[in-house]
Short mmCIF file of C-alpha atoms and ligand atoms in Angstrom, two decimals:
data_model
loop_
_atom_site.label_atom_id
_atom_site.label_comp_id
_atom_site.label_asym_id
_atom_site.label_seq_id
_atom_site.Cartn_x
_atom_site.Cartn_y
_atom_site.Cartn_z
CA MET A 1 -67.43 23.90 -148.74
CA ALA A 2 -69.29 23.59 -145.45
CA THR A 3 -68.08 25.92 -142.73
CA ASP A 4 -68.24 23.33 -139.98
CA LYS A 5 -65.71 21.12 -141.79
CA ILE A 6 -62.92 23.68 -141.98
CA ILE A 7 -61.16 23.66 -138.61
CA ASN A 8 -60.18 20.08 -137.78
CA LYS A 9 -58.28 18.51 -134.88
CA LYS A 10 -54.90 18.99 -136.51
CA SER A 11 -55.51 22.63 -137.38
CA LEU A 12 -56.74 23.33 -133.85
CA GLU A 13 -53.56 21.74 -132.44
CA PHE A 14 -51.50 23.98 -134.72
CA LEU A 15 -53.48 27.06 -133.65
CA GLU A 16 -52.93 26.29 -129.97
CA LYS A 17 -49.19 25.74 -130.41
CA TYR A 18 -48.84 28.83 -132.60
CA LEU A 19 -50.74 31.02 -130.12
CA ASN A 20 -49.06 29.76 -126.98
CA ASN A 21 -45.65 30.59 -128.44
CA PRO A 22 -44.71 34.25 -127.83
CA SER A 23 -43.87 36.23 -130.97
CA PRO A 24 -43.19 39.84 -129.93
CA THR A 25 -42.53 42.46 -132.60
CA GLY A 26 -38.92 42.10 -133.73
CA TYR A 27 -38.63 38.55 -132.36
CA GLU A 28 -41.04 36.57 -134.49
CA TRP A 29 -38.86 33.75 -135.85
CA GLU A 30 -39.82 30.90 -133.47
CA GLY A 31 -43.47 31.49 -134.35
CA GLN A 32 -42.58 31.67 -138.04
CA LYS A 33 -40.90 28.24 -137.74
CA ILE A 34 -44.07 26.74 -136.22
CA TRP A 35 -46.11 28.35 -139.02
CA MET A 36 -43.81 27.11 -141.80
CA ASP A 37 -43.73 23.60 -140.31
CA TYR A 38 -47.52 23.42 -140.52
CA LEU A 39 -47.58 24.75 -144.09
CA LYS A 40 -44.76 22.63 -145.48
CA PRO A 41 -46.94 19.82 -146.93
CA TYR A 42 -49.21 22.28 -148.72
CA VAL A 43 -46.81 24.59 -150.58
CA ASP A 44 -43.91 24.45 -153.03
CA GLU A 45 -41.33 26.62 -151.29
CA PHE A 46 -40.67 29.32 -148.72
CA ILE A 47 -39.19 32.79 -148.88
CA THR A 48 -37.87 34.39 -145.69
CA ASP A 49 -36.35 37.84 -145.36
CA THR A 50 -33.75 39.55 -143.19
CA TYR A 51 -36.24 40.73 -140.57
CA GLY A 52 -38.14 37.44 -140.32
CA THR A 53 -41.13 37.68 -142.62
CA ALA A 54 -42.06 34.24 -143.98
CA VAL A 55 -43.81 33.51 -147.26
CA ALA A 56 -45.17 30.12 -148.33
CA VAL A 57 -45.34 29.97 -152.12
CA ILE A 58 -47.55 27.90 -154.42
CA ASN A 59 -46.56 28.01 -158.13
CA PRO A 60 -43.35 30.02 -157.61
CA LYS A 61 -42.63 30.19 -161.37
CA ALA A 62 -45.85 32.03 -162.25
CA LYS A 63 -45.50 35.65 -163.36
CA TYR A 64 -48.81 36.87 -161.99
CA LYS A 65 -48.66 36.96 -158.19
CA VAL A 66 -51.36 37.05 -155.56
CA VAL A 67 -50.63 37.62 -151.88
CA ILE A 68 -52.80 36.57 -148.97
CA GLU A 69 -51.41 38.08 -145.81
CA GLY A 70 -51.57 38.24 -142.03
CA HIS A 71 -49.05 39.49 -139.48
CA SER A 72 -47.05 37.33 -137.13
CA ASP A 73 -46.04 39.75 -134.38
CA GLU A 74 -47.73 40.51 -131.09
CA ILE A 75 -47.60 43.60 -128.90
CA SER A 76 -45.16 43.53 -126.00
CA TRP A 77 -43.09 45.76 -123.72
CA TYR A 78 -39.41 46.66 -123.47
CA VAL A 79 -37.47 46.96 -120.22
CA ASN A 80 -36.66 50.68 -120.17
CA TYR A 81 -35.37 51.51 -116.70
CA ILE A 82 -34.39 49.54 -113.60
CA THR A 83 -34.62 51.30 -110.22
CA ASP A 84 -32.00 50.92 -107.49
CA ASN A 85 -34.42 48.76 -105.50
CA GLY A 86 -34.94 46.40 -108.43
CA LEU A 87 -38.24 47.47 -109.98
CA ILE A 88 -38.60 47.66 -113.76
CA TYR A 89 -40.22 50.44 -115.80
CA VAL A 90 -41.30 49.70 -119.35
CA ILE A 91 -41.97 51.28 -122.73
CA ARG A 92 -44.28 49.95 -125.43
CA ASN A 93 -43.30 47.67 -128.31
CA GLY A 94 -46.55 48.09 -130.25
CA GLY A 95 -49.82 49.34 -128.78
CA SER A 96 -49.63 47.63 -125.40
CA ASP A 97 -52.34 48.76 -123.00
CA HIS A 98 -51.22 50.39 -119.73
CA GLN A 99 -54.75 50.11 -118.32
CA ILE A 100 -54.71 46.31 -118.17
CA ALA A 101 -51.16 45.86 -116.84
CA PRO A 102 -51.56 45.98 -113.03
CA SER A 103 -51.68 42.53 -111.42
CA LYS A 104 -50.63 40.66 -114.59
CA TRP A 105 -47.92 38.03 -114.78
CA VAL A 106 -45.21 38.69 -117.35
CA ASP A 107 -42.46 36.76 -119.12
CA ILE A 108 -39.22 38.68 -119.56
CA HIS A 109 -37.18 37.27 -122.43
CA THR A 110 -33.46 37.05 -121.60
CA LYS A 111 -30.44 35.21 -122.97
CA LYS A 112 -30.81 32.78 -120.06
CA GLY A 113 -34.47 32.14 -120.90
CA ILE A 114 -37.73 33.41 -119.44
CA VAL A 115 -37.63 35.38 -116.18
CA LYS A 116 -41.05 35.60 -114.51
CA GLY A 117 -42.40 38.83 -113.09
CA VAL A 118 -45.57 40.65 -112.10
CA PHE A 119 -46.91 44.12 -112.73
CA GLY A 120 -47.35 45.27 -109.12
CA TRP A 121 -49.91 47.85 -107.99
CA PRO A 122 -50.54 49.69 -104.71
CA ALA A 123 -53.16 48.04 -102.50
CA ILE A 124 -56.67 49.48 -102.43
CA HIS A 125 -56.07 50.28 -98.73
CA THR A 126 -53.06 52.46 -99.37
CA ARG A 127 -54.49 54.50 -102.23
CA ASP A 128 -55.88 58.02 -101.83
CA LYS A 129 -59.63 57.45 -102.39
CA GLY A 130 -60.03 61.14 -103.16
CA LYS A 131 -57.83 60.93 -106.24
CA GLU A 132 -57.35 57.42 -107.60
CA GLU A 133 -54.35 57.22 -109.95
CA PRO A 134 -55.23 55.34 -113.14
CA PRO A 135 -52.53 53.03 -114.52
CA LYS A 136 -50.31 54.98 -116.92
CA LEU A 137 -47.10 54.17 -118.76
CA GLU A 138 -45.27 56.35 -116.22
CA ASN A 139 -46.53 54.54 -113.09
CA ILE A 140 -46.78 50.86 -113.99
CA PHE A 141 -43.80 48.72 -112.99
CA ILE A 142 -42.66 45.10 -112.93
CA ASP A 143 -41.40 43.26 -109.85
CA ILE A 144 -39.29 40.15 -110.53
CA GLY A 145 -38.63 39.41 -106.88
CA ALA A 146 -35.17 40.96 -106.92
CA LYS A 147 -33.90 42.97 -103.92
CA ASP A 148 -31.99 45.53 -106.00
CA LYS A 149 -30.76 46.51 -109.45
CA LYS A 150 -27.72 44.26 -109.11
CA GLU A 151 -29.88 41.23 -108.54
CA VAL A 152 -32.08 42.13 -111.52
CA GLU A 153 -28.97 42.20 -113.69
CA LYS A 154 -27.72 38.92 -112.24
CA MET A 155 -31.02 37.33 -113.28
CA GLY A 156 -30.23 38.30 -116.88
CA VAL A 157 -32.66 41.20 -117.19
CA HIS A 158 -31.33 44.38 -118.79
CA VAL A 159 -32.62 47.41 -120.66
CA GLY A 160 -33.96 46.24 -124.04
CA CYS A 161 -35.26 42.86 -122.90
CA VAL A 162 -38.71 42.18 -124.37
CA ILE A 163 -41.68 41.35 -122.14
CA THR A 164 -44.77 39.34 -123.11
CA TYR A 165 -47.82 38.05 -121.27
CA PRO A 166 -47.98 34.30 -120.66
CA ASP A 167 -51.74 33.96 -121.24
CA GLN A 168 -52.61 30.79 -123.17
CA PHE A 169 -55.30 29.66 -125.59
CA HIS A 170 -58.76 28.73 -124.27
CA ILE A 171 -62.09 27.90 -125.85
CA LEU A 172 -65.08 29.51 -124.11
CA ASN A 173 -68.53 27.99 -124.50
CA LYS A 174 -67.44 25.69 -127.38
CA ASP A 175 -67.04 28.31 -130.11
CA LYS A 176 -65.24 31.40 -128.74
CA PHE A 177 -61.47 31.41 -129.01
CA VAL A 178 -59.79 33.44 -126.24
CA CYS A 179 -56.10 34.30 -125.99
CA ARG A 180 -53.60 37.15 -126.04
CA ALA A 181 -52.29 37.83 -129.57
CA LEU A 182 -55.29 36.55 -131.52
CA ASP A 183 -54.31 39.86 -133.18
CA ASN A 184 -53.04 38.67 -135.52
CA ARG A 185 -52.00 35.08 -134.97
CA MET A 186 -55.52 34.30 -136.27
CA GLY A 187 -54.53 35.90 -139.58
CA GLY A 188 -51.52 33.59 -139.95
CA PHE A 189 -53.74 30.69 -139.02
CA MET A 190 -56.49 31.58 -141.50
CA ILE A 191 -54.18 32.04 -144.49
CA ALA A 192 -52.44 28.76 -143.60
CA GLU A 193 -55.83 27.04 -143.60
CA VAL A 194 -56.56 28.49 -147.05
CA ALA A 195 -53.33 26.91 -148.35
CA ARG A 196 -54.20 23.60 -146.70
CA LEU A 197 -57.68 23.56 -148.22
CA LEU A 198 -56.40 24.43 -151.69
CA HIS A 199 -54.02 21.49 -151.42
CA GLU A 200 -56.52 19.03 -149.97
CA ASN A 201 -59.22 19.98 -152.47
CA LYS A 202 -56.63 19.64 -155.28
CA LYS A 203 -57.31 23.16 -156.59
CA LYS A 204 -54.88 24.33 -159.26
CA LEU A 205 -54.38 28.09 -159.26
CA PRO A 206 -53.56 29.92 -162.51
CA PHE A 207 -51.17 32.24 -160.65
CA GLY A 208 -48.47 32.23 -157.98
CA LEU A 209 -49.92 32.34 -154.47
CA TYR A 210 -47.76 34.03 -151.81
CA VAL A 211 -49.07 33.13 -148.37
CA THR A 212 -47.37 35.89 -146.39
CA ASN A 213 -46.84 36.14 -142.63
CA SER A 214 -45.34 39.59 -142.10
CA VAL A 215 -43.37 40.76 -139.09
CA GLN A 216 -43.56 44.15 -137.33
CA GLU A 217 -47.12 45.19 -138.15
CA GLU A 218 -47.82 46.44 -134.64
CA ILE A 219 -45.23 49.20 -134.83
CA GLY A 220 -46.30 50.48 -138.27
CA LEU A 221 -46.71 47.87 -141.03
CA ARG A 222 -42.93 47.52 -141.41
CA GLY A 223 -42.70 43.83 -142.35
CA ALA A 224 -45.31 44.24 -145.08
CA GLU A 225 -43.49 47.31 -146.41
CA MET A 226 -40.37 45.19 -146.81
CA ILE A 227 -41.84 42.00 -148.25
CA THR A 228 -44.07 43.69 -150.84
CA GLN A 229 -40.88 45.01 -152.48
CA THR A 230 -39.49 41.47 -152.58
CA ILE A 231 -42.62 39.79 -153.92
CA LYS A 232 -43.86 42.59 -156.19
CA PRO A 233 -47.41 41.19 -156.20
CA ASN A 234 -50.27 42.04 -158.57
CA VAL A 235 -52.96 41.53 -155.93
CA ALA A 236 -52.96 41.44 -152.12
CA ILE A 237 -55.77 40.22 -149.89
CA VAL A 238 -54.93 41.11 -146.31
CA THR A 239 -56.57 39.79 -143.18
CA ASP A 240 -56.36 41.31 -139.71
CA VAL A 241 -58.67 41.77 -136.75
CA THR A 242 -61.20 44.57 -136.26
CA HIS A 243 -63.28 45.70 -133.29
CA ASP A 244 -66.52 44.06 -132.26
CA THR A 245 -68.44 47.16 -131.17
CA THR A 246 -71.25 45.52 -129.21
CA THR A 247 -69.60 45.40 -125.76
CA PRO A 248 -69.83 48.30 -123.24
CA MET A 249 -68.29 51.75 -123.68
CA ILE A 250 -67.79 51.61 -127.46
CA ASP A 251 -69.50 54.28 -129.57
CA LYS A 252 -70.90 52.71 -132.74
CA LYS A 253 -71.35 56.15 -134.28
CA LYS A 254 -67.56 56.47 -134.13
CA GLU A 255 -66.34 52.90 -134.43
CA GLY A 256 -68.99 51.43 -136.75
CA ASP A 257 -71.17 48.41 -136.16
CA ALA A 258 -69.58 44.96 -136.16
CA SER A 259 -70.07 41.93 -133.97
CA ILE A 260 -68.48 38.55 -133.48
CA GLY A 261 -70.52 35.75 -135.01
CA SER A 262 -71.88 37.93 -137.85
CA GLY A 263 -69.18 37.14 -140.38
CA PRO A 264 -66.02 38.58 -141.97
CA VAL A 265 -65.76 42.39 -142.10
CA VAL A 266 -65.03 43.83 -145.54
CA SER A 267 -63.34 47.25 -145.52
CA TYR A 268 -64.02 50.39 -147.53
CA ALA A 269 -61.05 52.76 -147.61
CA PRO A 270 -58.96 54.58 -150.21
CA ALA A 271 -56.26 51.91 -149.91
CA VAL A 272 -58.81 49.24 -150.80
CA GLN A 273 -59.09 48.73 -154.55
CA ASN A 274 -62.80 48.96 -155.36
CA LYS A 275 -62.96 46.31 -158.07
CA LEU A 276 -61.10 43.79 -155.94
CA ARG A 277 -63.37 44.53 -152.99
CA GLU A 278 -66.47 44.15 -155.17
CA ARG A 279 -65.13 40.77 -156.32
CA ILE A 280 -64.87 39.71 -152.69
CA ILE A 281 -68.41 40.91 -151.93
CA GLU A 282 -69.83 39.20 -155.04
CA THR A 283 -68.05 36.03 -153.94
CA ALA A 284 -69.54 36.27 -150.45
CA GLU A 285 -73.00 36.74 -151.92
CA ALA A 286 -72.64 33.92 -154.44
CA LYS A 287 -71.29 31.48 -151.84
CA LYS A 288 -73.70 32.64 -149.13
CA ILE A 289 -70.93 33.71 -146.78
CA PRO A 290 -72.23 36.28 -144.27
CA PHE A 291 -70.23 39.53 -144.11
CA GLN A 292 -70.23 42.96 -142.48
CA ARG A 293 -68.99 46.31 -143.78
CA LEU A 294 -66.54 48.79 -142.25
CA ALA A 295 -65.44 52.21 -143.50
CA SER A 296 -62.06 53.74 -142.69
CA SER A 297 -61.17 57.33 -143.40
CA ARG A 298 -57.67 57.68 -144.87
CA TYR A 299 -55.86 54.59 -143.59
CA THR A 300 -57.04 51.10 -142.77
CA GLY A 301 -54.20 50.94 -140.24
CA THR A 302 -53.43 47.43 -141.44
CA ASP A 303 -50.84 45.92 -143.77
CA THR A 304 -53.36 46.61 -146.57
CA ASP A 305 -51.96 50.15 -146.71
CA ALA A 306 -48.40 48.88 -147.07
CA PHE A 307 -49.28 46.61 -150.00
CA ALA A 308 -51.61 49.10 -151.72
CA TYR A 309 -49.10 51.95 -151.74
CA SER A 310 -46.14 49.91 -152.98
CA ASN A 311 -44.68 49.00 -156.35
CA GLY A 312 -46.63 51.70 -158.18
CA GLY A 313 -49.91 50.52 -156.62
CA VAL A 314 -51.03 46.96 -155.87
CA ALA A 315 -54.74 46.04 -155.99
CA SER A 316 -55.38 45.37 -152.31
CA ALA A 317 -58.33 44.51 -150.10
CA LEU A 318 -58.95 43.83 -146.43
CA ILE A 319 -61.07 41.06 -144.93
CA SER A 320 -61.13 41.41 -141.15
CA LEU A 321 -62.02 39.09 -138.32
CA PRO A 322 -64.23 40.76 -135.69
CA LEU A 323 -62.65 40.58 -132.25
CA ARG A 324 -63.49 41.70 -128.73
CA TYR A 325 -61.03 43.32 -126.30
CA MET A 326 -58.20 44.07 -128.75
CA HIS A 327 -54.70 44.37 -127.25
CA THR A 328 -55.80 42.79 -123.97
CA THR A 329 -54.79 39.29 -122.83
CA VAL A 330 -58.36 38.04 -123.36
CA GLU A 331 -58.96 38.85 -127.00
CA MET A 332 -62.00 36.92 -128.20
CA VAL A 333 -63.19 35.75 -131.63
CA HIS A 334 -65.99 33.51 -132.86
CA LYS A 335 -64.97 30.20 -134.46
CA LYS A 336 -67.69 30.62 -137.08
CA ASP A 337 -66.17 33.94 -138.20
CA VAL A 338 -62.72 32.35 -138.39
CA GLU A 339 -64.12 29.68 -140.71
CA ASN A 340 -66.01 32.21 -142.79
CA VAL A 341 -62.93 34.39 -143.27
CA ILE A 342 -61.06 31.28 -144.44
CA ARG A 343 -63.90 30.46 -146.82
CA LEU A 344 -64.13 34.00 -148.16
CA ILE A 345 -60.40 34.23 -148.88
CA TYR A 346 -60.43 30.74 -150.43
CA GLU A 347 -63.42 31.40 -152.70
CA SER A 348 -62.18 34.88 -153.65
CA LEU A 349 -58.84 33.40 -154.73
CA LEU A 350 -60.61 30.86 -156.92
CA SER A 351 -62.38 33.73 -158.71
CA ILE A 352 -59.16 35.54 -159.68
CA LYS A 353 -57.95 34.96 -163.24
CA GLU A 354 -54.35 35.05 -164.39
CA GLY A 355 -53.38 38.55 -165.55
CA GLU A 356 -56.40 40.38 -164.11
CA THR A 357 -55.61 44.07 -163.66
CA PHE A 358 -58.76 45.16 -161.79
CA SER A 359 -58.39 48.36 -163.85
CA TYR A 360 -61.21 50.93 -163.61
CA PHE A 361 -60.67 51.72 -167.29
CA ASP A 362 -61.15 48.29 -168.93
ZN1 ZN B 1 -52.78 44.95 -133.14
#
């Protein structure tokens, strides 16, 4: 399968629609509907759960079950406190970055629809040059143009409303995708493309494939923790984003060495089952798919951990997409890497046989 034939016009349209729709942690269902709509022609049925995780299933009757997984939620903020003069203080919903907030537009989600706002910031002229205050959770605030608290409330904004950034999808220099929430809308996109390609290439799998788009990863892998109990899979291949470490102020000795354009990143960590990971690496080598390696001490920090440590232990592995500027509104990935992650998941799936245990003792 040639890499340059993977992402077509229709898949790019889906990606744009899926990305431009906000899907904050806890409120993922509109995005899940877009995702399921795209997948419908390629799968047999869907499972959804109480908190909004969506699973597209191929061969639902099969006993042996393989999961490919990404997460559907994006980081956001909550309205936490409204001052008497109508300014809004926030808390995090996921790992939102206080440093990038000042001067950003925001969308506040209310029952009456979106209320626009801005993160204000004191002018350079009025700041004490001797001791510049960096943006912190305690000093960033949103202005929605209201004169006081009463007016804020009249506009439909109250404590607990969720706030997202409105930044939309762009392509830079033909092959770099830029948007907020590429973490991990790209994961949902890539696993959907795997399902599409299996269907279009008329591949028959000897097992049940559970294409899983989990909710609530950003606040601690919660959606994956729930759905793995429902599916009870034998194998889980997870995909998420990981840091490109080639831009300024990142220490490779600490963060490892990965770059966009150099291929999928395969993880080494206790949660990663060694035989499954070796299968993925052998597949990459056999199919000439470039890849990079990353080591994680203790946790991968991705849904891989949730699948691995469930149901008495599920053989799990992590294939990551290198990304620049994580948790900013200008996250950036390389189209070639996106296509190679799709290829690597696709080819790895085709190598898995029904009933394989990946046991170290066989
Ligand atoms: Zn994230």
